[in-house]
Coordinates of N, CA, C and O in Angstrom, one line a residue:
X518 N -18.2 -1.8 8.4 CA -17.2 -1.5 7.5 C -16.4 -2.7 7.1 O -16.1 -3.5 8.1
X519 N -15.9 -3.1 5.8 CA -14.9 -4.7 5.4 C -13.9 -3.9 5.8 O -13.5 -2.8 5.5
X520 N -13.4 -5.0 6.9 CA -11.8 -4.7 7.1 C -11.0 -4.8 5.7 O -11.5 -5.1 4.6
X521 N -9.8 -4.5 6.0 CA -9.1 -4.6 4.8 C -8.2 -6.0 5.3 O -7.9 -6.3 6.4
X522 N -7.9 -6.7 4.0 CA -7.3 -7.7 4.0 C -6.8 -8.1 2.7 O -7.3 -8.4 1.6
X523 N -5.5 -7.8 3.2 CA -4.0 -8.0 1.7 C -4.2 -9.5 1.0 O -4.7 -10.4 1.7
X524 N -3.8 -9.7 -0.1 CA -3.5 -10.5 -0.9 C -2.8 -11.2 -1.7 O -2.1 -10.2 -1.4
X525 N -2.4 -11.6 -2.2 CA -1.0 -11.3 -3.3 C 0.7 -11.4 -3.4 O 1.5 -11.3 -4.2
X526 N 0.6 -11.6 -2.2 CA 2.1 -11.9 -1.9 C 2.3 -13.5 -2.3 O 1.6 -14.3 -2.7
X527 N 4.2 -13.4 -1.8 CA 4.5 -14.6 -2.0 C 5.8 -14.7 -2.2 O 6.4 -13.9 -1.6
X528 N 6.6 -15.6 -3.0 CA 8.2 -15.5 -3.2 C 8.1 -15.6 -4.1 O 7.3 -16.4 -4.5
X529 N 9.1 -14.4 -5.1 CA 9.7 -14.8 -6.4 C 11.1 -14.2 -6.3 O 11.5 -13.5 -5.4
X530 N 11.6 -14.6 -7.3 CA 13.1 -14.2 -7.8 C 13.3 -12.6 -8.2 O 12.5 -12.0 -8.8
X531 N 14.5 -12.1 -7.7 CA 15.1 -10.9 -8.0 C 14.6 -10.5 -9.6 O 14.9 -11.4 -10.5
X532 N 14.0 -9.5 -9.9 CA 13.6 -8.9 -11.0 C 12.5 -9.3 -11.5 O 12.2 -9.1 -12.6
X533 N 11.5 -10.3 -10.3 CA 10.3 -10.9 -10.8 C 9.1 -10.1 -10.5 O 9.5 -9.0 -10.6
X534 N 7.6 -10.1 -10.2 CA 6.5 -9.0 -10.1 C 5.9 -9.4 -9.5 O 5.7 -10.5 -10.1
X535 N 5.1 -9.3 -8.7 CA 3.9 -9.4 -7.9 C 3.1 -8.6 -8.0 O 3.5 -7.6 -8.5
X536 N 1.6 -8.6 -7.8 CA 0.1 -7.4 -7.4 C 0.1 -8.1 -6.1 O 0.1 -9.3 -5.8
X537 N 0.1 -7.1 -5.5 CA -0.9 -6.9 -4.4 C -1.9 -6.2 -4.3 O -1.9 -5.1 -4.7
X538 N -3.2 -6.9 -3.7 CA -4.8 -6.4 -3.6 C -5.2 -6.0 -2.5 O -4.4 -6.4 -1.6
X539 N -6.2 -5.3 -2.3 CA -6.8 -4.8 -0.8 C -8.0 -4.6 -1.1 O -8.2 -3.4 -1.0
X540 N -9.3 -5.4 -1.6 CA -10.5 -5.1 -1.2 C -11.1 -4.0 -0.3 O -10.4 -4.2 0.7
X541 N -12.1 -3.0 0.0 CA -12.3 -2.4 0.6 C -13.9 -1.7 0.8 O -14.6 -2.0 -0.2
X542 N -14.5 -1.2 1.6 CA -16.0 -0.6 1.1 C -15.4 0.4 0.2 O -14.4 0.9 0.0
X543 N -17.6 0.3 -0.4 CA -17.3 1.6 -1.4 C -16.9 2.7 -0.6 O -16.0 3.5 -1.0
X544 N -17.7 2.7 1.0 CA -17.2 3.8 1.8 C -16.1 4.2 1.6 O -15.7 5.2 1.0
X545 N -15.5 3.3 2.2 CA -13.9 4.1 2.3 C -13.6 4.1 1.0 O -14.0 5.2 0.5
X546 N -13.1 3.4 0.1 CA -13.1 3.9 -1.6 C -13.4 5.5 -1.5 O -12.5 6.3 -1.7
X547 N -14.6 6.0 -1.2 CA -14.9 7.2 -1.5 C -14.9 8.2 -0.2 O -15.7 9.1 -0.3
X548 N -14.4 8.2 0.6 CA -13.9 8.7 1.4 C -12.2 8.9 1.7 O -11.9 10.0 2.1
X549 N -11.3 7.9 1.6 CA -10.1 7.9 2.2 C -9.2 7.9 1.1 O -9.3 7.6 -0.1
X550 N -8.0 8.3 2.0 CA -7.0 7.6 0.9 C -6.4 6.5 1.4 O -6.5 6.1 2.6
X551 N -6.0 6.0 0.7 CA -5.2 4.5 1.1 C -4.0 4.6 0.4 O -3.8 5.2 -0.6
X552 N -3.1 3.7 1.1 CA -2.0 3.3 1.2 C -1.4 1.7 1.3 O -2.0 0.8 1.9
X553 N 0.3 1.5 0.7 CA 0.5 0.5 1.3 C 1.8 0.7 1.9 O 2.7 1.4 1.5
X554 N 1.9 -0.3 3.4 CA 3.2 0.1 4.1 C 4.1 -1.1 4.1 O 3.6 -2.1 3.5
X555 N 5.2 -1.2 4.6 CA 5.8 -2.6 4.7 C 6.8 -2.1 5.9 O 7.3 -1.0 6.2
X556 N 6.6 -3.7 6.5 CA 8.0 -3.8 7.6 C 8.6 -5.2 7.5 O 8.2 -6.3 7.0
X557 N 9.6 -5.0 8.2 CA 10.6 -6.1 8.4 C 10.9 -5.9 9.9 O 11.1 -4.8 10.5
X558 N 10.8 -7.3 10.5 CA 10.9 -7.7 11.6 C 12.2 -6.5 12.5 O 13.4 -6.8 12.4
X559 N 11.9 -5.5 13.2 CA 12.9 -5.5 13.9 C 12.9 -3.9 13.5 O 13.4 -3.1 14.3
X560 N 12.3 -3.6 12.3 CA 12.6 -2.1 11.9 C 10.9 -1.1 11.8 O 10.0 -1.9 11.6
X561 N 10.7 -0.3 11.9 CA 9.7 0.8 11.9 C 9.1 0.6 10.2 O 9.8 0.5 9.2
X562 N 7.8 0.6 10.3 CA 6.7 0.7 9.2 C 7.1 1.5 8.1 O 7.4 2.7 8.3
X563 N 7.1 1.1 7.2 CA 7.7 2.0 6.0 C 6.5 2.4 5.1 O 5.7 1.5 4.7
X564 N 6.3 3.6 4.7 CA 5.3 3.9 3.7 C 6.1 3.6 2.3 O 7.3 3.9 2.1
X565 N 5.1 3.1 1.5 CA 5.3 2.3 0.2 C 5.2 3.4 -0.9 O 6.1 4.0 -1.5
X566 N 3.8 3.6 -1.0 CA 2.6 4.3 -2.2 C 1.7 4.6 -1.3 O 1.6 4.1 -0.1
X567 N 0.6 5.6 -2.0 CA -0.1 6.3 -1.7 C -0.8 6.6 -2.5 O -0.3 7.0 -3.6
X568 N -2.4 6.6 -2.3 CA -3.3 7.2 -3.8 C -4.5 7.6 -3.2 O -5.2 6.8 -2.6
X569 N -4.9 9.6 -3.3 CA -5.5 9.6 -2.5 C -7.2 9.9 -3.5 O -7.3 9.4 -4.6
X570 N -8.3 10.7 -2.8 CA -10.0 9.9 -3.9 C -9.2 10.5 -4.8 O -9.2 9.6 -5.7
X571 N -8.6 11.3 -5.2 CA -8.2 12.4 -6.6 C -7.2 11.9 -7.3 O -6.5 12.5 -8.2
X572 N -6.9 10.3 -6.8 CA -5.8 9.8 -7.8 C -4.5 10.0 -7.8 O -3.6 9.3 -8.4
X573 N -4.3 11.2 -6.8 CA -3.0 11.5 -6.8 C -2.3 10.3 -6.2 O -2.8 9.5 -5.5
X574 N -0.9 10.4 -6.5 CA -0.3 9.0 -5.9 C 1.5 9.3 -5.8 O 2.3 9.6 -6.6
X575 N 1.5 9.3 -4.5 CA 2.9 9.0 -4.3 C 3.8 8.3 -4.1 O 3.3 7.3 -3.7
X576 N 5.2 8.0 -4.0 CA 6.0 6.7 -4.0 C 7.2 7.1 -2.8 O 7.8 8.2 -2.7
X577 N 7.4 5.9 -2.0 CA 8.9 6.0 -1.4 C 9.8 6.5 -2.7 O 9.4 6.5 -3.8
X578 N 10.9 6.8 -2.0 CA 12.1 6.8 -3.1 C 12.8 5.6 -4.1 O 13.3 5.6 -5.2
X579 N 12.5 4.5 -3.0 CA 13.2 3.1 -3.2 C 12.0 2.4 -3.9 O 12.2 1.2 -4.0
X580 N 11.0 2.6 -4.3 CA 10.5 2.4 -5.1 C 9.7 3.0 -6.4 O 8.9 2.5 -7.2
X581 N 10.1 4.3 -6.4 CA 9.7 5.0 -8.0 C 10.2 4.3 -8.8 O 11.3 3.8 -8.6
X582 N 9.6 4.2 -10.0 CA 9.9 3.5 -11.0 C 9.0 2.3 -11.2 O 8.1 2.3 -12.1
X583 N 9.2 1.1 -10.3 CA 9.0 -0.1 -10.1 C 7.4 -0.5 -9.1 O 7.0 -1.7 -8.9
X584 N 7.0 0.3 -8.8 CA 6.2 0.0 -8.5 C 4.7 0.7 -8.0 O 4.5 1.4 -7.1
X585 N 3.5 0.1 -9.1 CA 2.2 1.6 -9.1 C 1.9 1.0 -8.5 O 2.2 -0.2 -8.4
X586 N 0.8 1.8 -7.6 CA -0.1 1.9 -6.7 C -1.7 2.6 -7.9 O -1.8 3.6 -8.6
X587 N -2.8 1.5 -7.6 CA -3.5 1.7 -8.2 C -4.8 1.8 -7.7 O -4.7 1.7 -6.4
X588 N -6.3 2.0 -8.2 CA -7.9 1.3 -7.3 C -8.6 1.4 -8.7 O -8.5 2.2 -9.7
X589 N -9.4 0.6 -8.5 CA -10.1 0.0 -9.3 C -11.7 0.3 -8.6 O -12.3 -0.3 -7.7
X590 N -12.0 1.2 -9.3 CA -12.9 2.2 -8.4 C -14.9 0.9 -8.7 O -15.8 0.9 -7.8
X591 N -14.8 0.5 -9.5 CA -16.0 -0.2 -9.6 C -15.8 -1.8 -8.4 O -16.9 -2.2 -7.8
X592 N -14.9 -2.4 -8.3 CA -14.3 -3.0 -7.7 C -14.1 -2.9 -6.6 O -13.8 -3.9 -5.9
X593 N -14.1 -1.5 -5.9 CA -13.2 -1.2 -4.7 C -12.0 -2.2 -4.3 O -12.0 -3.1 -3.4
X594 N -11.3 -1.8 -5.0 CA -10.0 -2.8 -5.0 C -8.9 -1.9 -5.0 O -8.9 -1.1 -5.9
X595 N -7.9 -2.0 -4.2 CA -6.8 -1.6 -4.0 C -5.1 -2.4 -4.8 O -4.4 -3.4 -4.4
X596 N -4.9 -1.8 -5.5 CA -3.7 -3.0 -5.9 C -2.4 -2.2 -5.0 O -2.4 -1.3 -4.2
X597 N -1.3 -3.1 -5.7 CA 0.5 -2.3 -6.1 C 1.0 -3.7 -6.7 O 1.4 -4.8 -6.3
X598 N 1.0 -3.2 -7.8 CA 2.1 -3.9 -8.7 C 3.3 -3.3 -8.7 O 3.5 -2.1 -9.0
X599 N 4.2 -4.4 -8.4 CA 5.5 -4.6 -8.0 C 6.5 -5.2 -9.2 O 6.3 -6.4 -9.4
X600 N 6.9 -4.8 -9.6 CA 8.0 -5.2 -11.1 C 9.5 -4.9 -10.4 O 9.6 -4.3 -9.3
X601 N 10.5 -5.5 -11.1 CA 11.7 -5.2 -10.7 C 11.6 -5.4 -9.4 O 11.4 -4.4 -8.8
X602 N 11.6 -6.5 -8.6 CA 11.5 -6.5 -7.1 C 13.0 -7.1 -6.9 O 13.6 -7.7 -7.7
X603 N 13.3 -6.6 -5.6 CA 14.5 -6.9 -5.2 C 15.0 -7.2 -3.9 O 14.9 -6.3 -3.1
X604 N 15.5 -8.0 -3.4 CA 15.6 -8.7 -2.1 C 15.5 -7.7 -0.8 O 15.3 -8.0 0.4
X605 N 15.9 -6.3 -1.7 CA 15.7 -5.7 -0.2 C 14.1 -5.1 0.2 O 13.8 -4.5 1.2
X606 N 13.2 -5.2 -1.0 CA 11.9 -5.3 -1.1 C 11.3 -6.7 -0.2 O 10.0 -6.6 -0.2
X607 N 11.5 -7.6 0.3 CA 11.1 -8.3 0.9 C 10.3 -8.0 2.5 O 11.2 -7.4 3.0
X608 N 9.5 -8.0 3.2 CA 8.6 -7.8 4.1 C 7.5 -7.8 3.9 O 6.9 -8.0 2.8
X609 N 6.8 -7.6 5.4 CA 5.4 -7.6 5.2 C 4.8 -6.6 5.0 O 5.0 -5.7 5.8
X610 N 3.8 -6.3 3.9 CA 3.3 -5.5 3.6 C 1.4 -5.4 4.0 O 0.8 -6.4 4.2
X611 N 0.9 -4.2 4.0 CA -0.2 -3.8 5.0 C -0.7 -2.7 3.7 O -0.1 -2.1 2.9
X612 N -1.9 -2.9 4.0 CA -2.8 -2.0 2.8 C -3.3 -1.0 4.6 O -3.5 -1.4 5.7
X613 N -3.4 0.1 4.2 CA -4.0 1.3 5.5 C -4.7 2.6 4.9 O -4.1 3.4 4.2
X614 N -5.8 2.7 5.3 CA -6.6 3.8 5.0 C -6.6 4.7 5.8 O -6.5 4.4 7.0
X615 N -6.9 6.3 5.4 CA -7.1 7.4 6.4 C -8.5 8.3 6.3 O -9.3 8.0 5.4
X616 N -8.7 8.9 6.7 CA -9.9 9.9 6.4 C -10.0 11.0 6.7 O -11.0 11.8 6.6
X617 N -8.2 11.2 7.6 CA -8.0 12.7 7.8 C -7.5 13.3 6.2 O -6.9 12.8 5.2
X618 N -8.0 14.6 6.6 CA -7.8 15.6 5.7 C -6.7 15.6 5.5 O -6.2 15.1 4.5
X619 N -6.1 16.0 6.5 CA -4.8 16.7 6.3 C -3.7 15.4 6.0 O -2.9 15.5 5.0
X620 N -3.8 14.8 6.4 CA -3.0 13.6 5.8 C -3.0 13.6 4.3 O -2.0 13.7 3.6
X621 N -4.4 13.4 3.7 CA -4.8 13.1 2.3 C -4.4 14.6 1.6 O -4.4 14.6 0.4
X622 N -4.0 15.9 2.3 CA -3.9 16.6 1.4 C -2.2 16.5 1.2 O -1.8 16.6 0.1
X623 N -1.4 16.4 2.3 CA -0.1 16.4 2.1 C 0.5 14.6 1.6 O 1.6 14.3 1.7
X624 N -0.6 13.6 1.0 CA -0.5 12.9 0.0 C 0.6 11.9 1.6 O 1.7 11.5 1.3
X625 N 0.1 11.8 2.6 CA 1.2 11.2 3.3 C 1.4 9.3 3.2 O 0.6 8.4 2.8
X626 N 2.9 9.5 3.7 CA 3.1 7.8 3.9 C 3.9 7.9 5.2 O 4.9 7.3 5.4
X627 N 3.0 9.2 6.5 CA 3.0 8.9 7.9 C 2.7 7.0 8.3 O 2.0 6.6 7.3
X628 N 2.9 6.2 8.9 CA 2.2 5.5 9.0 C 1.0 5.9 10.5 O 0.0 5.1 10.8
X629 N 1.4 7.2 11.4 CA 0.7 7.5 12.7 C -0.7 8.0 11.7 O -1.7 7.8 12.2
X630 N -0.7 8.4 10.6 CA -2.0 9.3 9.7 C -2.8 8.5 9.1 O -3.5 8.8 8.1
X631 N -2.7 7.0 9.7 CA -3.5 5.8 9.5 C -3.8 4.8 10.4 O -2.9 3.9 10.8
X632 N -5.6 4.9 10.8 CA -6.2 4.3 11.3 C -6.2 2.8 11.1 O -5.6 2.0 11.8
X633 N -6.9 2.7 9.9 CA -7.4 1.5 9.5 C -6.3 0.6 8.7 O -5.7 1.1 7.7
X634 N -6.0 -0.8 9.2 CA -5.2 -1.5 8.9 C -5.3 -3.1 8.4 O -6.3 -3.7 8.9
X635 N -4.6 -3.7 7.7 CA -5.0 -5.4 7.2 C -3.9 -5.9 7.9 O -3.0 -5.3 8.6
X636 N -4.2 -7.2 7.5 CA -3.2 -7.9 8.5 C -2.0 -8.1 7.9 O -1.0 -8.6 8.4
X637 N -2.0 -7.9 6.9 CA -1.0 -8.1 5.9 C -0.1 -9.5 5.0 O -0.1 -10.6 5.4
X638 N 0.5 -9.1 4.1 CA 0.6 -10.5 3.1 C 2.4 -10.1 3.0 O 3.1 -9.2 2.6
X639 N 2.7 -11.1 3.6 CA 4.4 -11.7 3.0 C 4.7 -11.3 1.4 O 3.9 -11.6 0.5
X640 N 5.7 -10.8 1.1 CA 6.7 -10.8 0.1 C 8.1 -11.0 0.7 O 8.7 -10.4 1.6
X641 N 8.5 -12.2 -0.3 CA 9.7 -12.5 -0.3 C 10.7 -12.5 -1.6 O 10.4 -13.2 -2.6
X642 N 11.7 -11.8 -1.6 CA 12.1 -11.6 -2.9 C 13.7 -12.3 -2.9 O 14.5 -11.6 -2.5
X643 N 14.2 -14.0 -3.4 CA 15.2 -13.7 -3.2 C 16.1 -13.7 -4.4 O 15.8 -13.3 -5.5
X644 N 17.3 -14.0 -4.2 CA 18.8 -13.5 -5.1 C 18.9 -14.1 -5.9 O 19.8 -13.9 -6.6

């Protein structure tokens, strides 16, 4: 199985954009849903976005609007483009896949309803 491994990060300025990528097998492509999470040193794993095989896709609160979650299904590529970023968007962010059902039916951003994890890519957003 290719591990997953984030890309795309980096620093820019308040109201600037980023993609983030996550490579992955076709397997999982066509098996799982995936997700991206983020943390900050000191605080619990936050679910970002979510897009499960059917496309469906959901968002934290604090980022509707500003930020899709996408896959690029020939590619097995995982994105999240990030627009409007804002300093309190800054952490590390983790691409994670699942392959329970029940997870992918209730469209979750558990981070316990995910196995499979990258090591994750720095964003820094400052003022």
């Amino acid at each position: 199985q290719v591990p997953l491994v984030e890309s795309g990060g980096g620093s820019v300025q308040s109201g600037g954009s980023l993609r983030l990528s996550c490579p992955a097998s076709a397997f999982t492509f066509r098996r799982d849903c995936m997700a991206w999470f983020r943390q900050v040193p000191g605080k619990e794993r936050e679910g970002v976005a979510v897009i499960t095989t059917s496309d469906v896709t959901d968002y934290a609160d604090s980022v509707k609007g500003r930020f899709t979650i996408s896959k690029d299904n020939a590619k097995n590529i995982l994105y999240l483009q990030m627009n409007s970023l804002k300093p309190e968007d800054s952490a590390m962010y983790y691409c994670a896949s699942t392959s329970k059902l029940w997870a992918c039916a209730d469209v979750s951003l558990r981070p316990d309803d995910y196995g499979s994890w990258g090591q994750g890519t720095q964003v820094t957003v400052s003022s």
